[in-house]
Short mmCIF file of C-alpha atoms and ligand atoms in Angstrom, two decimals:
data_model
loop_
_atom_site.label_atom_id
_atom_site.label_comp_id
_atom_site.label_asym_id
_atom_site.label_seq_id
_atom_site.Cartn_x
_atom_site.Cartn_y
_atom_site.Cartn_z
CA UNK P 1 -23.32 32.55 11.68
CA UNK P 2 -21.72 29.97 9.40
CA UNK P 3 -21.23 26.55 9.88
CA UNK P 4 -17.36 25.68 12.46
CA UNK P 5 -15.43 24.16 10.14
CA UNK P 6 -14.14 21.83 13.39
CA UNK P 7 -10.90 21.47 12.78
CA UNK P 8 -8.31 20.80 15.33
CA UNK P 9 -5.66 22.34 16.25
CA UNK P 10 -1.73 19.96 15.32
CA UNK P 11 -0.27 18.91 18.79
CA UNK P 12 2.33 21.50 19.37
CA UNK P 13 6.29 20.78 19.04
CA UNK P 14 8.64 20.45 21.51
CA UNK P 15 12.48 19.90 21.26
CA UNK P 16 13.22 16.45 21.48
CA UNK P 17 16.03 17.21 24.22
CA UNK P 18 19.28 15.88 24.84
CA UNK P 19 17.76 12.37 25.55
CA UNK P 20 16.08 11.24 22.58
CA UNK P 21 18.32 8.78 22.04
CA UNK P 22 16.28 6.95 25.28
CA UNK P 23 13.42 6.44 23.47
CA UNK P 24 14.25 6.54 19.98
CA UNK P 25 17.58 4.36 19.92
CA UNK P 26 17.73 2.97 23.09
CA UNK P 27 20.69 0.44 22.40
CA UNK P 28 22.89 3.15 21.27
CA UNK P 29 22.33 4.93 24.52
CA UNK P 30 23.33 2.05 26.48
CA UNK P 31 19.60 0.94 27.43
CA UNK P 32 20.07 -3.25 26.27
CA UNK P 33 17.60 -5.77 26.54
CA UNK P 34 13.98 -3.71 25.93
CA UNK P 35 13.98 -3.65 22.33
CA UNK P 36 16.07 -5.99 20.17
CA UNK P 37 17.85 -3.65 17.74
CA UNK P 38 17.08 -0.23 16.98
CA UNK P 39 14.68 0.93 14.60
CA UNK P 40 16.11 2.38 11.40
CA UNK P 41 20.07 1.22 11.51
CA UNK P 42 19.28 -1.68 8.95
CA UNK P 43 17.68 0.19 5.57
CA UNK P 44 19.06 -2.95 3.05
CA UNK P 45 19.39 -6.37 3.10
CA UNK P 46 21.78 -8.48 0.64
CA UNK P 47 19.17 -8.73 -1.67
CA UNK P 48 17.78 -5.17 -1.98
CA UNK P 49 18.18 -3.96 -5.54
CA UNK P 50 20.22 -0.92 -7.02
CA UNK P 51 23.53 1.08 -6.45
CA UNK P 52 24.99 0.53 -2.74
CA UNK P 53 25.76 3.93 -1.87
CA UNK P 54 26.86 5.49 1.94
CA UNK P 55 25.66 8.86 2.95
CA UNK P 56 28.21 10.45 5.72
CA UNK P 57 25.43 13.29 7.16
CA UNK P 58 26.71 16.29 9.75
CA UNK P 59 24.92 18.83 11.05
CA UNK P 60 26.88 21.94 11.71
CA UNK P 61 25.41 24.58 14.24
CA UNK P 62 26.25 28.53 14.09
CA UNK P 63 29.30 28.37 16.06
CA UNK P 64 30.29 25.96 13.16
CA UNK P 65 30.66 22.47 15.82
CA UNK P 66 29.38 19.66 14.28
CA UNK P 67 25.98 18.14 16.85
CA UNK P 68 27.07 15.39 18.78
CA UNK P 69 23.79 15.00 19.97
CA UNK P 70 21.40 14.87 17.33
CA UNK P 71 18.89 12.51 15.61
CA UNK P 72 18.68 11.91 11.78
CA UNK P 73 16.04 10.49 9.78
CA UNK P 74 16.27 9.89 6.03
CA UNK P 75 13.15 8.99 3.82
CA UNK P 76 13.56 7.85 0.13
CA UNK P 77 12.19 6.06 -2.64
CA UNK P 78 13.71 2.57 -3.73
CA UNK P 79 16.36 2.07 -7.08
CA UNK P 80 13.15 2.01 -9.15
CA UNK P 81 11.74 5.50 -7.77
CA UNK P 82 8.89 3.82 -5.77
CA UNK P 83 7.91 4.51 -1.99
CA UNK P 84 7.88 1.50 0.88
CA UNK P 85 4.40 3.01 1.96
CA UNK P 86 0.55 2.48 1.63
CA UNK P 87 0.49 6.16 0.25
CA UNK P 88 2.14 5.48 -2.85
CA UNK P 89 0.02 3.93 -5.24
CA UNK P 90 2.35 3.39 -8.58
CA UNK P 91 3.54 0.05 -7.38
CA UNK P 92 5.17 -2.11 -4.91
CA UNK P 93 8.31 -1.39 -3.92
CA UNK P 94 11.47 -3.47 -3.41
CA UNK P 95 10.54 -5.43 -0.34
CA UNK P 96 14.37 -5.71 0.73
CA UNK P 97 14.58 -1.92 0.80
CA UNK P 98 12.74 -0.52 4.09
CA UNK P 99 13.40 3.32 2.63
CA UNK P 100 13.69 4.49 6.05
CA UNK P 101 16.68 5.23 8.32
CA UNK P 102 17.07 6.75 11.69
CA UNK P 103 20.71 7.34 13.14
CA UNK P 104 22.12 9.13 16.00
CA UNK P 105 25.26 11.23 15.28
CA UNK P 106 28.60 10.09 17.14
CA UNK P 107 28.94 11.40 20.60
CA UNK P 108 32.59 12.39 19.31
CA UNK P 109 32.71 13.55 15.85
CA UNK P 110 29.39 14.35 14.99
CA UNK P 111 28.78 12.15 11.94
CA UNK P 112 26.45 9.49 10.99
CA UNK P 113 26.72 7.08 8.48
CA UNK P 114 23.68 5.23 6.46
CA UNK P 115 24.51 2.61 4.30
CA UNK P 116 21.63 2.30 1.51
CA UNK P 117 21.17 2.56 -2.06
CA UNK P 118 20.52 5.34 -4.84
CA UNK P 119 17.23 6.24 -5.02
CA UNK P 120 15.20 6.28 -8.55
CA UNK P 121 13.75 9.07 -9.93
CA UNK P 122 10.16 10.00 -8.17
CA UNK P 123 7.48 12.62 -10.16
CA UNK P 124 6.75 15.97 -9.09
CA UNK P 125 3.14 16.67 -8.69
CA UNK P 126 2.80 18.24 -12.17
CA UNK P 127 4.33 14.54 -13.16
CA UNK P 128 7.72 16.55 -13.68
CA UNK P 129 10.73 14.18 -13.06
CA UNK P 130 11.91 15.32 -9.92
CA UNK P 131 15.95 14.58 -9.15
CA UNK P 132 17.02 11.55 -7.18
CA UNK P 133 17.34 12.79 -3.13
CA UNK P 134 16.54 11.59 0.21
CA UNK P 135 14.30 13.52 2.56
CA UNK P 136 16.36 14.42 5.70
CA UNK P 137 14.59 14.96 9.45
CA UNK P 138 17.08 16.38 12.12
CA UNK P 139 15.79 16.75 15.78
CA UNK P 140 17.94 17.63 18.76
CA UNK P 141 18.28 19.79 21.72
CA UNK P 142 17.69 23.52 21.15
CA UNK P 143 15.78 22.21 18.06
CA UNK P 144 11.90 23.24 19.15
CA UNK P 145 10.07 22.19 15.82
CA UNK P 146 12.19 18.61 13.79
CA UNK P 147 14.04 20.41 10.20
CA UNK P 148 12.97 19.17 7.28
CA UNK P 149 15.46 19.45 4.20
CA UNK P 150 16.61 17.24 1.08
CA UNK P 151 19.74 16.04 0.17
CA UNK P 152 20.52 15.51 -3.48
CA UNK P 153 23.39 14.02 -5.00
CA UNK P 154 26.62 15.47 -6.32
CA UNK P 155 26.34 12.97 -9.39
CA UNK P 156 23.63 14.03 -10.79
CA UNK P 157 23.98 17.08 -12.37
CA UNK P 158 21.68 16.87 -15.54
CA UNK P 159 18.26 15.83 -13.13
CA UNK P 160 19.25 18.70 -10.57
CA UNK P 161 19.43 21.31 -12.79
CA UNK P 162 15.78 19.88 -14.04
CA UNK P 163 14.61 19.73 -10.53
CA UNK P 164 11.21 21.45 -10.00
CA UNK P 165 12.39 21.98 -6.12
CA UNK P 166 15.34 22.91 -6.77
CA UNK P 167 14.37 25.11 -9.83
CA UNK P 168 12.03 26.48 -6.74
CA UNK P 169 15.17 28.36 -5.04
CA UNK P 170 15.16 32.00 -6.05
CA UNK P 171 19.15 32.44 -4.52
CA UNK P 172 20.54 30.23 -6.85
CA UNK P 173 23.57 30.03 -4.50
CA UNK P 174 21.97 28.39 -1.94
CA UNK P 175 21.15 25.61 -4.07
CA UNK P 176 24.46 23.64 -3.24
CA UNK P 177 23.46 23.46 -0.08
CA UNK P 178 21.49 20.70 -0.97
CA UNK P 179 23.65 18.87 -3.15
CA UNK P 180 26.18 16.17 -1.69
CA UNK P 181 29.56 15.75 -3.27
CA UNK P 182 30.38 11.86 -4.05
CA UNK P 183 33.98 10.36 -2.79
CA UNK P 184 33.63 6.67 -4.16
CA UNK P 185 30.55 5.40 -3.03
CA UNK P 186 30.23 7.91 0.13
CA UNK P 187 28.49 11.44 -0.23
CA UNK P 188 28.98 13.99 2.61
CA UNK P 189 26.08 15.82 3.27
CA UNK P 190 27.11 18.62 5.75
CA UNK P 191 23.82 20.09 6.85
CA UNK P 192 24.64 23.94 8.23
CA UNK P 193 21.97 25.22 10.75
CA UNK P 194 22.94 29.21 10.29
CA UNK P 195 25.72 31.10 9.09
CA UNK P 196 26.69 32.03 5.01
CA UNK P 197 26.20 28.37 4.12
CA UNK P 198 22.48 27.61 5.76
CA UNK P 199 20.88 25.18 4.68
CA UNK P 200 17.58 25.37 2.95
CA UNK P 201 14.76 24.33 4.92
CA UNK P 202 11.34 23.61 3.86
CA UNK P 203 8.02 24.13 4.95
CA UNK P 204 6.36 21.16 3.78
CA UNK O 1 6.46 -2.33 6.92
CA UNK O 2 3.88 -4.16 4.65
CA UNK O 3 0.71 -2.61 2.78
CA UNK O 4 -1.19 -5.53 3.78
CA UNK O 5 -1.45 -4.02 6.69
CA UNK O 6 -4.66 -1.41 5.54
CA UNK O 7 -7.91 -3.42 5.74
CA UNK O 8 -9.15 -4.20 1.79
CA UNK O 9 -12.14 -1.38 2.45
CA UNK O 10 -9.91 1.18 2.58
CA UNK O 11 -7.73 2.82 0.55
CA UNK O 12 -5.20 5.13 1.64
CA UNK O 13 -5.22 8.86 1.60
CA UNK O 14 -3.16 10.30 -0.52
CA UNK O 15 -4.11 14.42 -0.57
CA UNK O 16 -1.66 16.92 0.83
CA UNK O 17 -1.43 17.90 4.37
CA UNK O 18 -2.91 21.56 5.62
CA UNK O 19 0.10 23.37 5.98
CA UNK O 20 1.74 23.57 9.25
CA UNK O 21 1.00 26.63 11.70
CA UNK O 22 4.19 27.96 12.47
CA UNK O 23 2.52 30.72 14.65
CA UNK O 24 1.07 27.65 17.25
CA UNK O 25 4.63 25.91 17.39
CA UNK O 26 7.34 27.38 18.97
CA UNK O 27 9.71 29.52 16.56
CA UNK O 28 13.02 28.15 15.74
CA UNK O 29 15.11 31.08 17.66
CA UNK O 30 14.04 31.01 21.40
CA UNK O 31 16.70 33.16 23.64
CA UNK O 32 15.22 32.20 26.85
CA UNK O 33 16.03 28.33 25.42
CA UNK O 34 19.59 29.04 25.17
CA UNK O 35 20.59 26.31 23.14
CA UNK O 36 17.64 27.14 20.27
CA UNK O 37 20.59 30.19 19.81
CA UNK O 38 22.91 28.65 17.67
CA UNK O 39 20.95 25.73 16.53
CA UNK O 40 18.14 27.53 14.77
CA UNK O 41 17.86 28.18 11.25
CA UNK O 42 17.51 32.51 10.38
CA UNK O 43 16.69 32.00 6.71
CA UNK O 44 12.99 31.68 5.34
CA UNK O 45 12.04 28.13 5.06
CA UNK O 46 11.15 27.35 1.63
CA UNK O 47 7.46 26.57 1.41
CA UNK O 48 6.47 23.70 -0.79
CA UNK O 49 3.40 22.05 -1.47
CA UNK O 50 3.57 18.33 -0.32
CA UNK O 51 5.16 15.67 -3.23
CA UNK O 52 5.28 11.80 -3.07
CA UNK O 53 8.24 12.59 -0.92
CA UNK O 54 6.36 14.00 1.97
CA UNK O 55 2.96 12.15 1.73
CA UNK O 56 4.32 9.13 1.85
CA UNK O 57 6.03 7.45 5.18
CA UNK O 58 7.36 3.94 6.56
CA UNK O 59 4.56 2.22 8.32
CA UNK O 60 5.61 -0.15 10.87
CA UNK O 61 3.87 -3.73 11.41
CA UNK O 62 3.00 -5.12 15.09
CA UNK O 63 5.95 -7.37 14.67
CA UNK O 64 8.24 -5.19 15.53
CA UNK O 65 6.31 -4.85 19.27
CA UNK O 66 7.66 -6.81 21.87
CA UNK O 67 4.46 -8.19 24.81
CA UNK O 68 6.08 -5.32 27.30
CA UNK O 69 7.24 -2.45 24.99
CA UNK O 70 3.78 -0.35 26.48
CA UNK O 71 4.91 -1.25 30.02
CA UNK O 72 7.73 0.80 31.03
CA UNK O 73 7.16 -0.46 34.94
CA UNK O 74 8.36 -4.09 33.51
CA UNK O 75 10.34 -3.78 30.35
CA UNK O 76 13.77 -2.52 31.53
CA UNK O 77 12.97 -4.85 34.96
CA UNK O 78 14.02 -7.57 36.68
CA UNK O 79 12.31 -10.89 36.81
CA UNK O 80 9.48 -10.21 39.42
CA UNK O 81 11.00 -6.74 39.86
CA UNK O 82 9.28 -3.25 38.70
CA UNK O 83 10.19 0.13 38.84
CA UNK O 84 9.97 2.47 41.41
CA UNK O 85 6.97 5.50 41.43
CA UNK O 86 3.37 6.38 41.40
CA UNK O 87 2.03 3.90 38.87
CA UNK O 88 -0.21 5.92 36.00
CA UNK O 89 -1.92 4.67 32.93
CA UNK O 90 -1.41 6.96 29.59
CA UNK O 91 -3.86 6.35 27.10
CA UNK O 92 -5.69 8.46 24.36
CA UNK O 93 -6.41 8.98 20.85
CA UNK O 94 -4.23 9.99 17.80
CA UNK O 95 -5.96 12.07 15.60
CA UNK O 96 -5.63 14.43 12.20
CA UNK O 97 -7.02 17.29 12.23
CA UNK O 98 -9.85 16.65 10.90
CA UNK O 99 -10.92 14.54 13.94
CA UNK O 100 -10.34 11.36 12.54
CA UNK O 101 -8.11 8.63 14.19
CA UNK O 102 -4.74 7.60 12.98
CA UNK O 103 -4.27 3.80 12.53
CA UNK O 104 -1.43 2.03 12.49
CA UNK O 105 0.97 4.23 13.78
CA UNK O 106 4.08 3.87 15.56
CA UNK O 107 4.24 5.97 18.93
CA UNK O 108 7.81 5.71 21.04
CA UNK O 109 8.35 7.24 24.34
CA UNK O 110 11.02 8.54 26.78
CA UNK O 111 11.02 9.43 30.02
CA UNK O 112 12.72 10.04 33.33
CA UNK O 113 12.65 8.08 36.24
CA UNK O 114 9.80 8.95 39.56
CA UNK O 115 13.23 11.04 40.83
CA UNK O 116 13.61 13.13 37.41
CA UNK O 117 16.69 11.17 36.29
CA UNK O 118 17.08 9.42 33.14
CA UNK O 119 19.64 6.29 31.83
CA UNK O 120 21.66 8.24 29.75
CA UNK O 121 25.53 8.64 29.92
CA UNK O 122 25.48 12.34 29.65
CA UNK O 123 22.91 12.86 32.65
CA UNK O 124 24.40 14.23 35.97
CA UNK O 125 21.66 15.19 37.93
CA UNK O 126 22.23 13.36 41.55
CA UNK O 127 18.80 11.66 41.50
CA UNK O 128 19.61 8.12 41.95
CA UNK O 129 19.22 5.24 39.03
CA UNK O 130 16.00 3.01 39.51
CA UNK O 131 17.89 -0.07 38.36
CA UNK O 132 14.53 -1.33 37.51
CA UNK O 133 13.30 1.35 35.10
CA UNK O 134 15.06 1.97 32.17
CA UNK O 135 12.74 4.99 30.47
CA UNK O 136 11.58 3.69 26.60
CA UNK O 137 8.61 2.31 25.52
CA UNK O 138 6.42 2.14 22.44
CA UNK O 139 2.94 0.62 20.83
CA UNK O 140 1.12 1.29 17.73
CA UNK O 141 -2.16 2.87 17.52
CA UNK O 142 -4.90 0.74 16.97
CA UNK O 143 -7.90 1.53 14.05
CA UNK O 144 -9.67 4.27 15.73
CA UNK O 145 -6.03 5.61 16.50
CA UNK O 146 -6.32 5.27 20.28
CA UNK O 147 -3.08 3.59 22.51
CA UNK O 148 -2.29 3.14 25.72
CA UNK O 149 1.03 2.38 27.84
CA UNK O 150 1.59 1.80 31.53
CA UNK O 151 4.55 3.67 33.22
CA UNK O 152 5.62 5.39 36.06
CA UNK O 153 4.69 8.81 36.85
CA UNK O 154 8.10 10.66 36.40
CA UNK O 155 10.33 13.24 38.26
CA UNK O 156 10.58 17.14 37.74
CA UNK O 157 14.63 17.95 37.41
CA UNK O 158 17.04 20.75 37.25
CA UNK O 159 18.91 21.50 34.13
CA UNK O 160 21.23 24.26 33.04
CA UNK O 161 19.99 26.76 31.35
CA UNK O 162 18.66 29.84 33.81
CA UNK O 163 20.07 29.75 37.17
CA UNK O 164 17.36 27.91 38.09
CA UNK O 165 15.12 25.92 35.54
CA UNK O 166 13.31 22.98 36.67
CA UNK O 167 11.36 21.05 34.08
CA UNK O 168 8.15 20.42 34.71
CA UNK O 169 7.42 16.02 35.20
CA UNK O 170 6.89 15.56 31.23
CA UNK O 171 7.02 12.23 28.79
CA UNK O 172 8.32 12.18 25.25
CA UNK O 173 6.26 11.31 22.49
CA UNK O 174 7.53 10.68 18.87
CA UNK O 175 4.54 10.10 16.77
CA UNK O 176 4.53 8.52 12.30
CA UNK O 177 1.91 9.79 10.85
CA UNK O 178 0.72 8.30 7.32
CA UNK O 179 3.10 11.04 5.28
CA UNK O 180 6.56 12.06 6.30
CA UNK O 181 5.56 15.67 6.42
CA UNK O 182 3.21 14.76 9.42
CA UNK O 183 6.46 13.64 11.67
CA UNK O 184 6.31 15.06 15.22
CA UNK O 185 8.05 14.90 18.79
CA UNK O 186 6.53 16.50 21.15
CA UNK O 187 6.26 16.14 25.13
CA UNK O 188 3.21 15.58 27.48
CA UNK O 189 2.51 17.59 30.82
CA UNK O 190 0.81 16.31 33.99
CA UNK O 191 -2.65 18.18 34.83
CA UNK O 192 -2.21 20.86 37.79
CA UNK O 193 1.49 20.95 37.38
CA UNK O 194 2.76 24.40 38.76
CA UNK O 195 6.80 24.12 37.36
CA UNK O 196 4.51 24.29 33.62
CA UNK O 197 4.09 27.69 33.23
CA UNK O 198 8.00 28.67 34.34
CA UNK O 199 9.21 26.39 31.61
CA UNK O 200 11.85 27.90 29.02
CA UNK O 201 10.72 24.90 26.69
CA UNK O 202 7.09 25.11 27.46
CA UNK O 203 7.53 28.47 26.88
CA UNK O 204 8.88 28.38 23.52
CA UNK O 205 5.15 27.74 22.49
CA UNK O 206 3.68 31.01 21.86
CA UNK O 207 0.05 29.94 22.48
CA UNK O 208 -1.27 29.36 25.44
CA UNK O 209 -4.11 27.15 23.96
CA UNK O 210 -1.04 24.71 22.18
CA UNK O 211 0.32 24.52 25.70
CA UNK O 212 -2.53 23.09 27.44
CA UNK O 213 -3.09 20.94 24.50
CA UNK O 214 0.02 19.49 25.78
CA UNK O 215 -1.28 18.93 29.05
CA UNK O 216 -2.60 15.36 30.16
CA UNK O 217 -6.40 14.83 32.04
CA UNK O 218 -6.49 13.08 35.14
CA UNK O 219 -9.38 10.89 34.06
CA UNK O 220 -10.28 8.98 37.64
CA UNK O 221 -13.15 6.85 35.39
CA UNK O 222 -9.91 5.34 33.71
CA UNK O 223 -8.26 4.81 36.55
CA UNK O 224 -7.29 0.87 38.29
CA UNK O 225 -8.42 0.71 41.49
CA UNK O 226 -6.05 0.06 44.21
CA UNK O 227 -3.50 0.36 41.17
CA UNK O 228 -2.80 3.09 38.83
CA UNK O 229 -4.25 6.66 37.88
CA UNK O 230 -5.00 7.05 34.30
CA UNK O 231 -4.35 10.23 32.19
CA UNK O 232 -5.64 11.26 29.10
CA UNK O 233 -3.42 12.53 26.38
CA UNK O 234 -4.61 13.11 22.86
CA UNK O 235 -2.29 14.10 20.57
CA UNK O 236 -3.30 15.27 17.36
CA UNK O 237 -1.12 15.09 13.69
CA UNK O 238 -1.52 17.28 10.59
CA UNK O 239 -4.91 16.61 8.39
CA UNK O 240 -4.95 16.49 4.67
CA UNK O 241 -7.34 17.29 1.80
CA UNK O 242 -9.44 15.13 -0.20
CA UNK O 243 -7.67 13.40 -3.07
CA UNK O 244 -10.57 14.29 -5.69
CA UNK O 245 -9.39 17.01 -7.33
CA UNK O 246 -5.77 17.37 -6.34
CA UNK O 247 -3.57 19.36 -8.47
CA UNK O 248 -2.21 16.76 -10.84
CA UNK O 249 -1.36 16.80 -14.71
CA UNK O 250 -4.73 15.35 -16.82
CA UNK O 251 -4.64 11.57 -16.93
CA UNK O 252 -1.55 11.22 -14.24
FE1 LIG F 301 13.05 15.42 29.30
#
């Protein structure tokens, strides 16, 4: 007999249902007067620095209908490549830039707008330069375990084809679908759950 | 979200999480979960190991916390009015896995009402509205990671899937971690339920042993007298290695 390493076991996932929007964004579902705005619709103030940018996100499921009923979470560094959290040690970042953004898509069409800024350049763990992107985190119904997957920007094609992630995906083909095209200062980011044009995932 | 918020002792962590078990979470494709059919990915995911990206996360202060966001019975209700159903305490630890507790982090719930319907526009089951209850709450863990809320014990309800599926009486939990790559939602059972095991969603989970780690205690010690019942529901977040010899370039 050895020593148990005692670990324990992660809390199991389970879909977040067709009523997240209850708990996580309460005044969107109707639910006024418990919290006072929802968490995650404001990323920038009028004083955060770098580029104002939009990012128009869809998520497309394999009968190719956009979700009307899903949650979206972005996660990115600020215009000078630095992290609003404890865990990142380079720096302080912008404190007009919260670097985190939850939105529900429209009941109707499917989309969901955030209105933030470019993000800077943040290092690989080798202390390669990775490509600017935003982390993306999609819950919904029929969704048992949250998707994570990046979204990089259309832009930027000398730092993507440099990207150590990217650079990571053996199909090269399936690289685009990561990239957003840019139309003025909006990039659509169509996110494809299945079909020829699935999305990379990660397992992170 | 402000670093201040860490006591000066302590630094944060910084190593990269164990990876995730995708054998003890439910797979992405689920038939008996109709909806998983179209809305899960059939490609590999591409494994990665954890960057600034994912081992970093927003942190939220207490100011965001309202006095009554942990008290579901009051926060939706009228003045001197509370909602309707057997009145329960839900309290417990967040932990890595690695045992140790998870300050500071943000915890939101969702729920629905003691007749299993919730406040949401596309909801049609004919269980009545509690005008008094409107089904959200929230609280951040304190040091040693534990919380607690007050709510309602809520309905089992019917919804289309099967013929016939019921969901077992269940709360939502969405749970920050320290990193973005420990995000989770996940859902909390009530101890002796029998609708449980005939759950398409509980059944996703392939594990027994991840199902009943889902499952709230009755812990009577907790409990108010001549008030509310207490369960116990720990709920446990990805661990991470040391930081001493992580896997950097020299002198970075
Ligand atoms: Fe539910």
């Amino acid at each position: 007999m050895v020593q148990a390493l005692g670990r324990l076991k992660e809390s199991a996932s389970q879909t977040a249902g067709p009523y997240v929007h209850i708990g996580l964004t309460p005044n969107f579902a109707g639910i006024s007067g418990v919290y006072k705005r929802d968490l995650g619709t404001a990323m920038v103030n009028d004083k955060t620095r770098g580029e104002r940018i939009r990012v128009n996100i869809r998520v497309i499921d394999g009968a190719g209908s956009p979700l009307n009923d899903a949650l979206v979470e972005i996660w990115q560094a600020d215009a000078a490549g630095i992290y609003n959290s404890p865990s990142d040690l380079r720096g302080s970042a912008d404190p007009n830039f919260t670097g985190w953004g939850r939105l529900p898509t429209d009941m109707t069409t499917g989309e969901c707008l955030f209105e933030t800024i470019k993000p800077g350049r943040v290092p690989f763990f080798d202390g390669r330069k990775m490509a600017p992107h935003l982390t993306v985190w999609i819950v919904a119904r029929g969704i048992n375990i949250g998707l994570h997957t990046r979204m990089y920007f259309g832009d930027e094609e000398t730092a993507n084809a440099e990207d150590p992630v990217l650079m990571r995906i053996e199909q090269r083909e399936r690289v685009s679908t990561l990239v957003a095209p840019r139309d003025g200062d909006v990039y659509k980011f169509d996110i494809h759950l299945q079909g020829i044009n699935e999305t990379v995932f990660f397992d992170i | 979200m402000t670093k201040s918020r860490l006591p000066a002792n302590r630094t944060p962590e910084i190593g990269a999480f164990f990876p995730r078990d995708r054998n003890w979470h439910p797979p992405a494709l689920t038939p008996a979960y109709k909806t998983s059919v179209l809305r899960s990915p059939q490609r590999p995911l591409l494994s990665l190991d954890n960057t600034l990206s994912e081992l970093t996360g927003p942190v939220f202060g207490h100011n965001i916390l309202g006095e009554l966001d942990n008290d579901l019975i009051h926060n939706f209700a009228g003045p001197g009015k509370s909602a309707i159903g057997p009145r329960i305490l839900v309290y417990g630890c967040l932990l890595d896995e690695r045992g140790i507790g998870v300050a500071g982090a943000l915890l939101e719930v969702w729920q629905a009402n003691a007749g299993g319907r919730y406040r949401h526009k596309k909801e049609t089951y004919l269980a009545p509205l509690d005008p008094n209850f409107g089904g959200c709450g929230r609280t951040i863990t304190g040091e040693d990671g534990s919380y607690c809320f007050r709510t309602i014990q809520p309905g089992p309800y019917p919804w289309p899937n099967g013929p016939n599926d019921w969901r077992p009486a269940h709360i939502h939990f969405s749970i920050f971690g320290h990193g973005f790559a420990q995000r989770l939602i996940t859902q909390m059972y009530f101890e002796g339920d029998p609708m449980i095991w005939r759950c398409p969603i509980v059944r996703t989970i392939n594990d027994r042993r991840a199902i009943e780690g889902l499952i709230a205690a009755l812990d009577m010690e907790a409990t108010i007298p001549m008030d509310a019942r207490a369960y116990k529901f720990d709920i446990v977040l990805r661990g991470r290695r040391s930081t001493l010899f992580e896997n950097r370039i020299e002198g970075n």
